[in-house]
C-alpha positions as YAML, in Angstrom:
chain: A
units: angstrom
residues:
- id: 1
  name: MET
  ca: [-4.18, 0.69, 7.56]
- id: 2
  name: CYS
  ca: [-7.36, 2.68, 8.63]
- id: 3
  name: ARG
  ca: [-7.65, 3.56, 12.37]
- id: 4
  name: PHE
  ca: [-10.57, 5.28, 14.08]
- id: 5
  name: PRO
  ca: [-10.54, 6.43, 17.40]
- id: 6
  name: ILE
  ca: [-14.13, 5.03, 18.20]
- id: 7
  name: ARG
  ca: [-13.82, 1.34, 18.53]
- id: 8
  name: PHE
  ca: [-17.50, 0.54, 17.55]
- id: 9
  name: LEU
  ca: [-16.76, 1.63, 14.00]
- id: 10
  name: LYS
  ca: [-15.46, -0.95, 11.53]
- id: 11
  name: CYS
  ca: [-12.32, -0.15, 9.84]
- id: 12
  name: LYS
  ca: [-12.88, 0.12, 6.02]
- id: 13
  name: LYS
  ca: [-11.09, 1.16, 3.07]
- id: 14
  name: MET
  ca: [-11.57, 4.74, 2.03]
- id: 15
  name: LEU
  ca: [-11.58, 5.92, -1.52]
- id: 16
  name: LEU
  ca: [-9.24, 8.78, -0.37]
- id: 17
  name: PRO
  ca: [-7.20, 7.16, 2.49]
- id: 18
  name: ASN
  ca: [-6.59, 9.56, 5.59]
- id: 19
  name: LEU
  ca: [-8.99, 12.29, 4.21]
- id: 20
  name: TYR
  ca: [-10.89, 12.23, 7.37]
- id: 21
  name: GLN
  ca: [-11.34, 10.53, 10.65]
- id: 22
  name: VAL
  ca: [-14.24, 9.87, 12.69]
- id: 23
  name: ILE
  ca: [-14.10, 11.72, 16.07]
- id: 24
  name: GLU
  ca: [-17.68, 11.17, 17.20]
- id: 25
  name: LYS
  ca: [-20.70, 9.13, 16.17]
- id: 26
  name: LYS
  ca: [-24.25, 9.64, 17.46]
- id: 27
  name: VAL
  ca: [-26.86, 6.92, 16.45]
- id: 28
  name: ILE
  ca: [-30.26, 8.72, 16.68]
- id: 29
  name: ASP
  ca: [-32.03, 5.47, 15.59]
- id: 30
  name: ALA
  ca: [-31.85, 2.93, 12.82]
- id: 31
  name: ASP
  ca: [-32.75, 5.59, 10.26]
- id: 32
  name: ALA
  ca: [-30.47, 8.64, 11.29]
- id: 33
  name: VAL
  ca: [-27.00, 9.29, 12.47]
- id: 34
  name: SER
  ca: [-24.71, 12.25, 13.39]
- id: 35
  name: VAL
  ca: [-21.09, 11.77, 12.67]
- id: 36
  name: THR
  ca: [-18.51, 14.43, 13.27]
- id: 37
  name: VAL
  ca: [-15.28, 14.02, 11.22]
- id: 38
  name: ALA
  ca: [-11.95, 15.82, 11.06]
- id: 39
  name: VAL
  ca: [-10.66, 16.54, 7.85]
- id: 40
  name: ASN
  ca: [-6.97, 16.11, 7.36]
- id: 41
  name: LYS
  ca: [-5.62, 19.49, 6.40]
- id: 42
  name: ASN
  ca: [-2.53, 18.09, 5.10]
- id: 43
  name: HIS
  ca: [-4.20, 15.62, 2.82]
- id: 44
  name: ARG
  ca: [-2.58, 15.55, -0.81]
- id: 45
  name: VAL
  ca: [-6.20, 16.46, -2.31]
- id: 46
  name: PHE
  ca: [-5.64, 20.17, -1.06]
- id: 47
  name: GLU
  ca: [-2.34, 20.53, -3.06]
- id: 48
  name: GLY
  ca: [-4.34, 21.08, -6.17]
- id: 49
  name: HIS
  ca: [-7.60, 22.44, -4.66]
- id: 50
  name: PHE
  ca: [-6.31, 25.00, -4.32]
- id: 51
  name: PRO
  ca: [-2.43, 25.67, -3.67]
- id: 52
  name: ASN
  ca: [-2.16, 28.20, -0.84]
- id: 53
  name: ASN
  ca: [-6.02, 28.41, -0.42]
- id: 54
  name: PRO
  ca: [-7.29, 24.86, 0.29]
- id: 55
  name: VAL
  ca: [-11.00, 24.14, -0.21]
- id: 56
  name: MET
  ca: [-12.67, 21.05, 0.59]
- id: 57
  name: PRO
  ca: [-13.87, 19.74, -2.89]
- id: 58
  name: GLY
  ca: [-17.63, 19.07, -3.10]
- id: 59
  name: VAL
  ca: [-17.14, 15.64, -4.59]
- id: 60
  name: CYS
  ca: [-15.14, 14.65, -1.38]
- id: 61
  name: MET
  ca: [-17.94, 15.79, 0.83]
- id: 62
  name: LEU
  ca: [-20.37, 13.61, -1.29]
- id: 63
  name: GLN
  ca: [-17.94, 10.66, -0.85]
- id: 64
  name: ILE
  ca: [-17.82, 11.16, 2.77]
- id: 65
  name: ILE
  ca: [-21.53, 11.08, 2.97]
- id: 66
  name: LYS
  ca: [-21.36, 7.92, 0.90]
- id: 67
  name: GLU
  ca: [-18.75, 6.25, 3.30]
- id: 68
  name: LEU
  ca: [-20.52, 7.09, 6.53]
- id: 69
  name: SER
  ca: [-23.76, 5.94, 5.10]
- id: 70
  name: GLU
  ca: [-22.30, 2.55, 4.14]
- id: 71
  name: GLU
  ca: [-20.90, 2.33, 7.59]
- id: 72
  name: HIS
  ca: [-24.20, 2.99, 9.41]
- id: 73
  name: LEU
  ca: [-26.10, 0.77, 6.97]
- id: 74
  name: GLU
  ca: [-23.48, -1.91, 6.86]
- id: 75
  name: THR
  ca: [-23.72, -2.16, 3.02]
- id: 76
  name: SER
  ca: [-22.00, -1.02, -0.05]
- id: 77
  name: LEU
  ca: [-23.74, 1.64, -1.90]
- id: 78
  name: PHE
  ca: [-23.75, 3.18, -5.50]
- id: 79
  name: LEU
  ca: [-24.88, 6.64, -6.03]
- id: 80
  name: GLN
  ca: [-27.86, 6.83, -8.43]
- id: 81
  name: LYS
  ca: [-29.04, 10.39, -8.15]
- id: 82
  name: THR
  ca: [-28.62, 13.55, -6.17]
- id: 83
  name: SER
  ca: [-31.08, 16.53, -5.93]
- id: 84
  name: ASN
  ca: [-31.12, 19.82, -3.98]
- id: 85
  name: VAL
  ca: [-27.41, 20.03, -3.63]
- id: 86
  name: LYS
  ca: [-26.45, 23.12, -1.86]
- id: 87
  name: PHE
  ca: [-23.08, 24.09, -0.89]
- id: 88
  name: THR
  ca: [-23.66, 27.14, 1.47]
- id: 89
  name: ALA
  ca: [-20.18, 27.66, 2.93]
- id: 90
  name: VAL
  ca: [-16.71, 27.09, 1.84]
- id: 91
  name: MET
  ca: [-14.66, 24.66, 3.94]
- id: 92
  name: ASN
  ca: [-11.09, 25.75, 4.28]
- id: 93
  name: PRO
  ca: [-9.49, 22.78, 6.28]
- id: 94
  name: GLN
  ca: [-6.80, 25.30, 7.56]
- id: 95
  name: ILE
  ca: [-9.45, 27.45, 9.25]
- id: 96
  name: GLN
  ca: [-12.16, 24.82, 10.07]
- id: 97
  name: SER
  ca: [-11.36, 21.07, 9.89]
- id: 98
  name: ASN
  ca: [-14.29, 19.43, 11.83]
- id: 99
  name: LEU
  ca: [-17.75, 18.74, 9.98]
- id: 100
  name: THR
  ca: [-20.86, 17.14, 11.36]
- id: 101
  name: VAL
  ca: [-22.59, 15.03, 8.97]
- id: 102
  name: ASN
  ca: [-26.46, 14.54, 9.75]
- id: 103
  name: LEU
  ca: [-27.81, 11.89, 7.88]
- id: 104
  name: SER
  ca: [-31.48, 10.15, 7.74]
- id: 105
  name: PHE
  ca: [-32.30, 7.35, 5.63]
- id: 106
  name: ILE
  ca: [-35.59, 6.16, 4.03]
- id: 107
  name: ARG
  ca: [-35.47, 2.62, 2.72]
- id: 108
  name: GLU
  ca: [-37.50, 1.79, -0.50]
- id: 109
  name: GLU
  ca: [-37.93, -1.31, -2.37]
- id: 110
  name: ASP
  ca: [-35.12, -0.68, -4.78]
- id: 111
  name: SER
  ca: [-33.22, 2.18, -3.25]
- id: 112
  name: ILE
  ca: [-32.08, 4.03, 0.12]
- id: 113
  name: LYS
  ca: [-32.95, 7.84, 0.16]
- id: 114
  name: ILE
  ca: [-30.65, 9.89, 2.01]
- id: 115
  name: LYS
  ca: [-31.00, 13.33, 3.36]
- id: 116
  name: ASN
  ca: [-28.10, 15.38, 4.57]
- id: 117
  name: THR
  ca: [-27.19, 18.42, 6.29]
- id: 118
  name: SER
  ca: [-23.42, 18.99, 6.92]
- id: 119
  name: THR
  ca: [-22.38, 21.86, 9.48]
- id: 120
  name: PHE
  ca: [-19.41, 23.38, 11.22]
- id: 121
  name: PRO
  ca: [-19.47, 22.90, 15.03]
- id: 122
  name: ASP
  ca: [-20.91, 26.35, 15.26]
- id: 123
  name: GLY
  ca: [-24.08, 25.35, 13.40]
- id: 124
  name: THR
  ca: [-22.94, 27.01, 10.15]
- id: 125
  name: VAL
  ca: [-24.50, 24.84, 7.21]
- id: 126
  name: VAL
  ca: [-21.88, 23.83, 4.77]
- id: 127
  name: LEU
  ca: [-23.93, 21.19, 2.56]
- id: 128
  name: LYS
  ca: [-27.52, 20.26, 2.12]
- id: 129
  name: CYS
  ca: [-28.46, 17.53, -0.14]
- id: 130
  name: ASN
  ca: [-30.75, 14.63, -0.97]
- id: 131
  name: ALA
  ca: [-29.34, 11.46, -2.63]
- id: 132
  name: ILE
  ca: [-30.65, 8.21, -3.92]
- id: 133
  name: PHE
  ca: [-28.34, 5.06, -3.39]
- id: 134
  name: VAL
  ca: [-28.89, 1.62, -4.47]
- id: 135
  name: GLU
  ca: [-26.92, -1.21, -2.79]
- id: 136
  name: THR
  ca: [-24.30, -2.59, -4.95]
- id: 137
  name: ASN
  ca: [-25.51, -6.28, -5.10]
- id: 138
  name: ARG
  ca: [-28.85, -4.69, -6.67]
- id: 139
  name: VAL
  ca: [-26.66, -2.72, -9.29]
- id: 140
  name: HIS
  ca: [-25.44, -6.00, -10.38]
- id: 141
  name: GLU
  ca: [-28.65, -7.92, -10.21]
- id: 142
  name: ASN
  ca: [-30.42, -5.12, -12.41]
- id: 143
  name: GLY
  ca: [-27.49, -5.09, -15.20]
...
């Protein structure tokens, strides 16, 4: 069972249950949101990445972006393309477990463009990327 401390967030299934918990969500407008998550430093993903020196896998950060985007947009998404993906700081959850994910959305005819900047609370940029998602019903419609 999934539990969020903020009641306005719907409970949904995560790809990696209990990897993170939303601790704050600020809706800027319909096309932008800032979400702070607390990463579970004891999650099993860190047992292998890396033993005694845990590092948040980049693919997990991208999955968090996808899940937070789905939550805000209230739709299921399929990652079509990423560009300008830059990991600029290592996230060791034993040292820094909070991450603020800033997302802006541009809806186009067949896709949703997402711009992301993820930072530590002190403002240190951890990840910047652009991604193009399609809604999953469109994936099935288009083959």
